Amino acid sequence: MAAAKIALVTGAGKRVGWAIASGLAARGYALGLHYNSSAAGAGELCEEIRSSGGEAVLLKKTTSPHRRRRGRSSEKRRRRSAGPSACS
């Protein structure tokens, strides 16, 4: 049995991240597409991957420890880190 090919690509909604994710998808990887401010780009890429038979989920979460500490309520933090979502 072959091992599953899975990758997490950060910054997948823009430039280099988009190119890396596209290349991995073309090679049969199931992808977690991380984005912060480029929801439209990541969503478009996710739809493109899924429409061509690939697997992808969107992941929105800040990776900066400084941004996480900026007075956010626990409810807002919980909603932002809710986990993967469907493309649309």
PDB file of N, CA and C in Angstrom:
ATOM      1  N   MET A   1       0.839  -1.184   0.000  1.00  0.00           N
ATOM      2  CA  MET A   1       0.000   0.000   0.000  1.00  0.00           C
ATOM      3  C   MET A   1       0.885   1.249   0.000  1.00  0.00           C
ATOM      4  N   ALA A   2       0.636   2.139  -0.916  1.00  0.00           N
ATOM      5  CA  ALA A   2       1.417   3.370  -1.013  1.00  0.00           C
ATOM      6  C   ALA A   2       1.004   4.345   0.081  1.00  0.00           C
ATOM      7  N   ALA A   3       1.960   5.093   0.577  1.00  0.00           N
ATOM      8  CA  ALA A   3       1.679   6.102   1.596  1.00  0.00           C
ATOM      9  C   ALA A   3       0.909   7.258   0.972  1.00  0.00           C
ATOM     10  N   ALA A   4      -0.003   7.826   1.738  1.00  0.00           N
ATOM     11  CA  ALA A   4      -0.767   8.985   1.267  1.00  0.00           C
ATOM     12  C   ALA A   4       0.172  10.175   1.115  1.00  0.00           C
ATOM     13  N   LYS A   5      -0.063  10.952   0.084  1.00  0.00           N
ATOM     14  CA  LYS A   5       0.732  12.156  -0.138  1.00  0.00           C
ATOM     15  C   LYS A   5      -0.119  13.349   0.280  1.00  0.00           C
ATOM     16  N   ILE A   6       0.296  13.983   1.366  1.00  0.00           N
ATOM     17  CA  ILE A   6      -0.449  15.110   1.930  1.00  0.00           C
ATOM     18  C   ILE A   6       0.528  16.247   2.183  1.00  0.00           C
ATOM     19  N   ALA A   7       0.093  17.482   1.894  1.00  0.00           N
ATOM     20  CA  ALA A   7       0.955  18.642   2.128  1.00  0.00           C
ATOM     21  C   ALA A   7       0.130  19.813   2.644  1.00  0.00           C
ATOM     22  N   LEU A   8       0.749  20.608   3.485  1.00  0.00           N
ATOM     23  CA  LEU A   8       0.197  21.877   3.940  1.00  0.00           C
ATOM     24  C   LEU A   8       1.014  22.964   3.269  1.00  0.00           C
ATOM     25  N   VAL A   9       0.336  23.857   2.544  1.00  0.00           N
ATOM     26  CA  VAL A   9       1.026  24.941   1.850  1.00  0.00           C
ATOM     27  C   VAL A   9       0.584  26.255   2.468  1.00  0.00           C
ATOM     28  N   THR A  10       1.529  26.974   3.072  1.00  0.00           N
ATOM     29  CA  THR A  10       1.201  28.280   3.643  1.00  0.00           C
ATOM     30  C   THR A  10       1.270  29.333   2.553  1.00  0.00           C
ATOM     31  N   GLY A  11       0.436  30.351   2.687  1.00  0.00           N
ATOM     32  CA  GLY A  11       0.407  31.411   1.685  1.00  0.00           C
ATOM     33  C   GLY A  11      -0.111  30.933   0.335  1.00  0.00           C
ATOM     34  N   ALA A  12      -1.030  29.982   0.353  1.00  0.00           N
ATOM     35  CA  ALA A  12      -1.478  29.338  -0.886  1.00  0.00           C
ATOM     36  C   ALA A  12      -2.350  30.223  -1.763  1.00  0.00           C
ATOM     37  N   GLY A  13      -2.805  31.344  -1.269  1.00  0.00           N
ATOM     38  CA  GLY A  13      -3.676  32.201  -2.064  1.00  0.00           C
ATOM     39  C   GLY A  13      -2.942  33.182  -2.958  1.00  0.00           C
ATOM     40  N   LYS A  14      -1.624  33.221  -2.866  1.00  0.00           N
ATOM     41  CA  LYS A  14      -0.856  34.197  -3.640  1.00  0.00           C
ATOM     42  C   LYS A  14       0.395  33.575  -4.233  1.00  0.00           C
ATOM     43  N   ARG A  15       0.912  34.167  -5.215  1.00  0.00           N
ATOM     44  CA  ARG A  15       2.184  33.939  -5.921  1.00  0.00           C
ATOM     45  C   ARG A  15       2.863  32.602  -5.675  1.00  0.00           C
ATOM     46  N   VAL A  16       3.922  32.585  -4.888  1.00  0.00           N
ATOM     47  CA  VAL A  16       4.752  31.390  -4.723  1.00  0.00           C
ATOM     48  C   VAL A  16       3.963  30.251  -4.085  1.00  0.00           C
ATOM     49  N   GLY A  17       3.187  30.553  -3.061  1.00  0.00           N
ATOM     50  CA  GLY A  17       2.378  29.515  -2.420  1.00  0.00           C
ATOM     51  C   GLY A  17       1.398  28.886  -3.401  1.00  0.00           C
ATOM     52  N   TRP A  18       0.791  29.716  -4.235  1.00  0.00           N
ATOM     53  CA  TRP A  18      -0.145  29.241  -5.265  1.00  0.00           C
ATOM     54  C   TRP A  18       0.584  28.287  -6.215  1.00  0.00           C
ATOM     55  N   ALA A  19       1.763  28.682  -6.663  1.00  0.00           N
ATOM     56  CA  ALA A  19       2.533  27.866  -7.608  1.00  0.00           C
ATOM     57  C   ALA A  19       2.945  26.533  -6.984  1.00  0.00           C
ATOM     58  N   ILE A  20       3.381  26.569  -5.741  1.00  0.00           N
ATOM     59  CA  ILE A  20       3.772  25.337  -5.054  1.00  0.00           C
ATOM     60  C   ILE A  20       2.571  24.412  -4.893  1.00  0.00           C
ATOM     61  N   ALA A  21       1.441  24.972  -4.440  1.00  0.00           N
ATOM     62  CA  ALA A  21       0.234  24.163  -4.247  1.00  0.00           C
ATOM     63  C   ALA A  21      -0.243  23.566  -5.568  1.00  0.00           C
ATOM     64  N   SER A  22      -0.211  24.342  -6.625  1.00  0.00           N
ATOM     65  CA  SER A  22      -0.629  23.842  -7.944  1.00  0.00           C
ATOM     66  C   SER A  22       0.250  22.685  -8.396  1.00  0.00           C
ATOM     67  N   GLY A  23       1.550  22.833  -8.204  1.00  0.00           N
ATOM     68  CA  GLY A  23       2.476  21.780  -8.590  1.00  0.00           C
ATOM     69  C   GLY A  23       2.277  20.508  -7.784  1.00  0.00           C
ATOM     70  N   LEU A  24       2.059  20.642  -6.482  1.00  0.00           N
ATOM     71  CA  LEU A  24       1.822  19.471  -5.635  1.00  0.00           C
ATOM     72  C   LEU A  24       0.507  18.786  -6.006  1.00  0.00           C
ATOM     73  N   ALA A  25      -0.525  19.582  -6.276  1.00  0.00           N
ATOM     74  CA  ALA A  25      -1.819  19.013  -6.666  1.00  0.00           C
ATOM     75  C   ALA A  25      -1.675  18.214  -7.967  1.00  0.00           C
ATOM     76  N   ALA A  26      -0.888  18.731  -8.898  1.00  0.00           N
ATOM     77  CA  ALA A  26      -0.670  18.045 -10.170  1.00  0.00           C
ATOM     78  C   ALA A  26       0.063  16.715  -9.974  1.00  0.00           C
ATOM     79  N   ARG A  27       0.790  16.606  -8.876  1.00  0.00           N
ATOM     80  CA  ARG A  27       1.511  15.369  -8.551  1.00  0.00           C
ATOM     81  C   ARG A  27       0.712  14.448  -7.635  1.00  0.00           C
ATOM     82  N   GLY A  28      -0.548  14.781  -7.414  1.00  0.00           N
ATOM     83  CA  GLY A  28      -1.434  13.895  -6.659  1.00  0.00           C
ATOM     84  C   GLY A  28      -1.498  14.096  -5.160  1.00  0.00           C
ATOM     85  N   TYR A  29      -0.977  15.206  -4.656  1.00  0.00           N
ATOM     86  CA  TYR A  29      -1.035  15.465  -3.224  1.00  0.00           C
ATOM     87  C   TYR A  29      -2.421  15.961  -2.812  1.00  0.00           C
ATOM     88  N   ALA A  30      -2.877  15.533  -1.653  1.00  0.00           N
ATOM     89  CA  ALA A  30      -4.042  16.133  -1.005  1.00  0.00           C
ATOM     90  C   ALA A  30      -3.501  17.337  -0.233  1.00  0.00           C
ATOM     91  N   LEU A  31      -4.177  18.477  -0.332  1.00  0.00           N
ATOM     92  CA  LEU A  31      -3.600  19.714   0.198  1.00  0.00           C
ATOM     93  C   LEU A  31      -4.443  20.393   1.259  1.00  0.00           C
ATOM     94  N   GLY A  32      -3.758  20.955   2.235  1.00  0.00           N
ATOM     95  CA  GLY A  32      -4.311  21.939   3.147  1.00  0.00           C
ATOM     96  C   GLY A  32      -3.797  23.278   2.651  1.00  0.00           C
ATOM     97  N   LEU A  33      -4.690  24.147   2.242  1.00  0.00           N
ATOM     98  CA  LEU A  33      -4.314  25.448   1.671  1.00  0.00           C
ATOM     99  C   LEU A  33      -4.474  26.522   2.736  1.00  0.00           C
ATOM    100  N   HIS A  34      -3.367  26.958   3.312  1.00  0.00           N
ATOM    101  CA  HIS A  34      -3.396  27.993   4.345  1.00  0.00           C
ATOM    102  C   HIS A  34      -3.395  29.374   3.690  1.00  0.00           C
ATOM    103  N   TYR A  35      -4.172  30.270   4.277  1.00  0.00           N
ATOM    104  CA  TYR A  35      -4.158  31.668   3.828  1.00  0.00           C
ATOM    105  C   TYR A  35      -4.421  32.556   5.023  1.00  0.00           C
ATOM    106  N   ASN A  36      -4.039  33.815   4.903  1.00  0.00           N
ATOM    107  CA  ASN A  36      -4.344  34.780   5.956  1.00  0.00           C
ATOM    108  C   ASN A  36      -5.222  35.885   5.387  1.00  0.00           C
ATOM    109  N   SER A  37      -4.697  36.649   4.432  1.00  0.00           N
ATOM    110  CA  SER A  37      -5.472  37.765   3.880  1.00  0.00           C
ATOM    111  C   SER A  37      -5.942  37.523   2.451  1.00  0.00           C
ATOM    112  N   SER A  38      -5.652  36.382   1.894  1.00  0.00           N
ATOM    113  CA  SER A  38      -5.983  36.131   0.485  1.00  0.00           C
ATOM    114  C   SER A  38      -7.036  35.029   0.344  1.00  0.00           C
ATOM    115  N   ALA A  39      -8.171  35.241   0.986  1.00  0.00           N
ATOM    116  CA  ALA A  39      -9.245  34.246   0.964  1.00  0.00           C
ATOM    117  C   ALA A  39      -9.740  33.978  -0.460  1.00  0.00           C
ATOM    118  N   ALA A  40      -9.894  35.018  -1.252  1.00  0.00           N
ATOM    119  CA  ALA A  40     -10.404  34.839  -2.614  1.00  0.00           C
ATOM    120  C   ALA A  40      -9.447  33.987  -3.447  1.00  0.00           C
ATOM    121  N   GLY A  41      -8.162  34.275  -3.373  1.00  0.00           N
ATOM    122  CA  GLY A  41      -7.180  33.516  -4.134  1.00  0.00           C
ATOM    123  C   GLY A  41      -7.105  32.066  -3.687  1.00  0.00           C
ATOM    124  N   ALA A  42      -7.104  31.846  -2.380  1.00  0.00           N
ATOM    125  CA  ALA A  42      -7.046  30.476  -1.864  1.00  0.00           C
ATOM    126  C   ALA A  42      -8.311  29.705  -2.234  1.00  0.00           C
ATOM    127  N   GLY A  43      -9.467  30.367  -2.164  1.00  0.00           N
ATOM    128  CA  GLY A  43     -10.722  29.725  -2.532  1.00  0.00           C
ATOM    129  C   GLY A  43     -10.760  29.353  -4.001  1.00  0.00           C
ATOM    130  N   GLU A  44     -10.250  30.245  -4.842  1.00  0.00           N
ATOM    131  CA  GLU A  44     -10.196  29.976  -6.283  1.00  0.00           C
ATOM    132  C   GLU A  44      -9.290  28.776  -6.573  1.00  0.00           C
ATOM    133  N   LEU A  45      -8.128  28.734  -5.931  1.00  0.00           N
ATOM    134  CA  LEU A  45      -7.211  27.615  -6.116  1.00  0.00           C
ATOM    135  C   LEU A  45      -7.830  26.311  -5.620  1.00  0.00           C
ATOM    136  N   CYS A  46      -8.492  26.358  -4.478  1.00  0.00           N
ATOM    137  CA  CYS A  46      -9.141  25.178  -3.916  1.00  0.00           C
ATOM    138  C   CYS A  46     -10.176  24.623  -4.892  1.00  0.00           C
ATOM    139  N   GLU A  47     -11.003  25.489  -5.439  1.00  0.00           N
ATOM    140  CA  GLU A  47     -12.015  25.067  -6.418  1.00  0.00           C
ATOM    141  C   GLU A  47     -11.357  24.475  -7.660  1.00  0.00           C
ATOM    142  N   GLU A  48     -10.280  25.106  -8.121  1.00  0.00           N
ATOM    143  CA  GLU A  48      -9.569  24.631  -9.304  1.00  0.00           C
ATOM    144  C   GLU A  48      -9.020  23.212  -9.071  1.00  0.00           C
ATOM    145  N   ILE A  49      -8.434  22.984  -7.911  1.00  0.00           N
ATOM    146  CA  ILE A  49      -7.878  21.669  -7.576  1.00  0.00           C
ATOM    147  C   ILE A  49      -8.986  20.627  -7.501  1.00  0.00           C
ATOM    148  N   ARG A  50     -10.068  20.965  -6.817  1.00  0.00           N
ATOM    149  CA  ARG A  50     -11.152  20.004  -6.641  1.00  0.00           C
ATOM    150  C   ARG A  50     -11.881  19.720  -7.953  1.00  0.00           C
ATOM    151  N   SER A  51     -12.029  20.730  -8.802  1.00  0.00           N
ATOM    152  CA  SER A  51     -12.727  20.509 -10.074  1.00  0.00           C
ATOM    153  C   SER A  51     -11.919  19.627 -11.026  1.00  0.00           C
ATOM    154  N   SER A  52     -10.609  19.555 -10.796  1.00  0.00           N
ATOM    155  CA  SER A  52      -9.786  18.673 -11.637  1.00  0.00           C
ATOM    156  C   SER A  52      -9.514  17.330 -10.942  1.00  0.00           C
ATOM    157  N   GLY A  53     -10.316  17.018  -9.928  1.00  0.00           N
ATOM    158  CA  GLY A  53     -10.237  15.706  -9.285  1.00  0.00           C
ATOM    159  C   GLY A  53      -9.327  15.615  -8.081  1.00  0.00           C
ATOM    160  N   GLY A  54      -8.718  16.703  -7.675  1.00  0.00           N
ATOM    161  CA  GLY A  54      -7.819  16.693  -6.520  1.00  0.00           C
ATOM    162  C   GLY A  54      -8.553  16.909  -5.208  1.00  0.00           C
ATOM    163  N   GLU A  55      -7.805  16.811  -4.124  1.00  0.00           N
ATOM    164  CA  GLU A  55      -8.361  17.028  -2.789  1.00  0.00           C
ATOM    165  C   GLU A  55      -7.705  18.250  -2.165  1.00  0.00           C
ATOM    166  N   ALA A  56      -8.537  19.141  -1.604  1.00  0.00           N
ATOM    167  CA  ALA A  56      -8.009  20.335  -0.956  1.00  0.00           C
ATOM    168  C   ALA A  56      -9.021  20.867   0.056  1.00  0.00           C
ATOM    169  N   VAL A  57      -8.495  21.440   1.142  1.00  0.00           N
ATOM    170  CA  VAL A  57      -9.314  22.146   2.123  1.00  0.00           C
ATOM    171  C   VAL A  57      -8.645  23.481   2.408  1.00  0.00           C
ATOM    172  N   LEU A  58      -9.447  24.458   2.812  1.00  0.00           N
ATOM    173  CA  LEU A  58      -8.944  25.781   3.162  1.00  0.00           C
ATOM    174  C   LEU A  58      -8.674  25.854   4.653  1.00  0.00           C
ATOM    175  N   LEU A  59      -7.587  26.514   5.013  1.00  0.00           N
ATOM    176  CA  LEU A  59      -7.219  26.692   6.414  1.00  0.00           C
ATOM    177  C   LEU A  59      -6.863  28.149   6.651  1.00  0.00           C
ATOM    178  N   LYS A  60      -7.696  28.865   7.397  1.00  0.00           N
ATOM    179  CA  LYS A  60      -7.397  30.261   7.710  1.00  0.00           C
ATOM    180  C   LYS A  60      -6.986  30.351   9.159  1.00  0.00           C
ATOM    181  N   LYS A  61      -5.775  30.770   9.369  1.00  0.00           N
ATOM    182  CA  LYS A  61      -5.297  30.964  10.727  1.00  0.00           C
ATOM    183  C   LYS A  61      -4.029  31.788  10.675  1.00  0.00           C
ATOM    184  N   THR A  62      -3.908  32.714  11.585  1.00  0.00           N
ATOM    185  CA  THR A  62      -2.681  33.490  11.649  1.00  0.00           C
ATOM    186  C   THR A  62      -1.574  32.609  12.203  1.00  0.00           C
ATOM    187  N   THR A  63      -0.375  32.795  11.699  1.00  0.00           N
ATOM    188  CA  THR A  63       0.765  32.034  12.190  1.00  0.00           C
ATOM    189  C   THR A  63       1.702  32.903  13.012  1.00  0.00           C
ATOM    190  N   SER A  64       1.342  34.159  13.190  1.00  0.00           N
ATOM    191  CA  SER A  64       2.186  35.086  13.938  1.00  0.00           C
ATOM    192  C   SER A  64       1.797  35.099  15.413  1.00  0.00           C
ATOM    193  N   PRO A  65       2.746  34.843  16.321  1.00  0.00           N
ATOM    194  CA  PRO A  65       2.408  34.886  17.741  1.00  0.00           C
ATOM    195  C   PRO A  65       2.017  36.284  18.201  1.00  0.00           C
ATOM    196  N   HIS A  66       2.533  37.322  17.539  1.00  0.00           N
ATOM    197  CA  HIS A  66       2.201  38.700  17.925  1.00  0.00           C
ATOM    198  C   HIS A  66       0.746  39.024  17.614  1.00  0.00           C
ATOM    199  N   ARG A  67       0.237  38.552  16.511  1.00  0.00           N
ATOM    200  CA  ARG A  67      -1.142  38.838  16.136  1.00  0.00           C
ATOM    201  C   ARG A  67      -2.118  38.100  17.043  1.00  0.00           C
ATOM    202  N   ARG A  68      -1.735  36.950  17.558  1.00  0.00           N
ATOM    203  CA  ARG A  68      -2.632  36.186  18.417  1.00  0.00           C
ATOM    204  C   ARG A  68      -2.818  36.849  19.769  1.00  0.00           C
ATOM    205  N   ARG A  69      -1.865  37.649  20.207  1.00  0.00           N
ATOM    206  CA  ARG A  69      -1.933  38.241  21.545  1.00  0.00           C
ATOM    207  C   ARG A  69      -2.613  39.598  21.580  1.00  0.00           C
ATOM    208  N   ARG A  70      -2.994  40.136  20.474  1.00  0.00           N
ATOM    209  CA  ARG A  70      -3.504  41.501  20.411  1.00  0.00           C
ATOM    210  C   ARG A  70      -4.925  41.652  20.923  1.00  0.00           C
ATOM    211  N   GLY A  71      -5.184  41.324  22.139  1.00  0.00           N
ATOM    212  CA  GLY A  71      -6.456  41.609  22.773  1.00  0.00           C
ATOM    213  C   GLY A  71      -7.669  40.932  22.162  1.00  0.00           C
ATOM    214  N   ARG A  72      -7.522  39.843  21.491  1.00  0.00           N
ATOM    215  CA  ARG A  72      -8.686  39.149  20.938  1.00  0.00           C
ATOM    216  C   ARG A  72      -9.404  38.409  22.046  1.00  0.00           C
ATOM    217  N   SER A  73     -10.700  38.416  21.951  1.00  0.00           N
ATOM    218  CA  SER A  73     -11.472  37.650  22.917  1.00  0.00           C
ATOM    219  C   SER A  73     -11.316  36.170  22.620  1.00  0.00           C
ATOM    220  N   SER A  74     -11.566  35.340  23.602  1.00  0.00           N
ATOM    221  CA  SER A  74     -11.425  33.896  23.393  1.00  0.00           C
ATOM    222  C   SER A  74     -12.421  33.407  22.344  1.00  0.00           C
ATOM    223  N   GLU A  75     -13.587  34.027  22.240  1.00  0.00           N
ATOM    224  CA  GLU A  75     -14.579  33.636  21.229  1.00  0.00           C
ATOM    225  C   GLU A  75     -14.046  33.915  19.822  1.00  0.00           C
ATOM    226  N   LYS A  76     -13.442  35.067  19.612  1.00  0.00           N
ATOM    227  CA  LYS A  76     -12.880  35.387  18.301  1.00  0.00           C
ATOM    228  C   LYS A  76     -11.748  34.428  17.959  1.00  0.00           C
ATOM    229  N   ARG A  77     -10.896  34.109  18.924  1.00  0.00           N
ATOM    230  CA  ARG A  77      -9.815  33.153  18.680  1.00  0.00           C
ATOM    231  C   ARG A  77     -10.378  31.794  18.303  1.00  0.00           C
ATOM    232  N   ARG A  78     -11.413  31.357  18.989  1.00  0.00           N
ATOM    233  CA  ARG A  78     -12.014  30.059  18.719  1.00  0.00           C
ATOM    234  C   ARG A  78     -12.562  30.013  17.301  1.00  0.00           C
ATOM    235  N   ARG A  79     -13.238  31.079  16.859  1.00  0.00           N
ATOM    236  CA  ARG A  79     -13.801  31.100  15.512  1.00  0.00           C
ATOM    237  C   ARG A  79     -12.722  31.110  14.444  1.00  0.00           C
ATOM    238  N   ARG A  80     -11.636  31.812  14.663  1.00  0.00           N
ATOM    239  CA  ARG A  80     -10.572  31.895  13.657  1.00  0.00           C
ATOM    240  C   ARG A  80      -9.819  30.592  13.518  1.00  0.00           C
ATOM    241  N   SER A  81      -9.781  29.782  14.556  1.00  0.00           N
ATOM    242  CA  SER A  81      -9.030  28.532  14.477  1.00  0.00           C
ATOM    243  C   SER A  81      -9.973  27.330  14.484  1.00  0.00           C
ATOM    244  N   ALA A  82     -11.098  27.477  13.834  1.00  0.00           N
ATOM    245  CA  ALA A  82     -12.128  26.435  13.830  1.00  0.00           C
ATOM    246  C   ALA A  82     -11.741  25.208  13.030  1.00  0.00           C
ATOM    247  N   GLY A  83     -10.714  25.281  12.226  1.00  0.00           N
ATOM    248  CA  GLY A  83     -10.288  24.113  11.461  1.00  0.00           C
ATOM    249  C   GLY A  83     -10.562  24.277   9.991  1.00  0.00           C
ATOM    250  N   PRO A  84     -10.400  23.205   9.240  1.00  0.00           N
ATOM    251  CA  PRO A  84     -10.525  23.288   7.788  1.00  0.00           C
ATOM    252  C   PRO A  84     -11.951  23.568   7.340  1.00  0.00           C
ATOM    253  N   SER A  85     -12.066  24.169   6.179  1.00  0.00           N
ATOM    254  CA  SER A  85     -13.390  24.416   5.622  1.00  0.00           C
ATOM    255  C   SER A  85     -13.398  23.986   4.169  1.00  0.00           C
ATOM    256  N   ALA A  86     -14.595  23.802   3.659  1.00  0.00           N
ATOM    257  CA  ALA A  86     -14.752  23.441   2.245  1.00  0.00           C
ATOM    258  C   ALA A  86     -14.350  24.627   1.386  1.00  0.00           C
ATOM    259  N   CYS A  87     -14.136  24.384   0.122  1.00  0.00           N
ATOM    260  CA  CYS A  87     -13.698  25.441  -0.779  1.00  0.00           C
ATOM    261  C   CYS A  87     -14.700  26.570  -0.900  1.00  0.00           C
ATOM    262  N   SER A  88     -15.964  26.258  -1.005  1.00  0.00           N
ATOM    263  CA  SER A  88     -16.932  27.327  -1.246  1.00  0.00           C
ATOM    264  C   SER A  88     -17.733  27.657  -0.028  1.00  0.00           C
TER     265      SER A  88
END
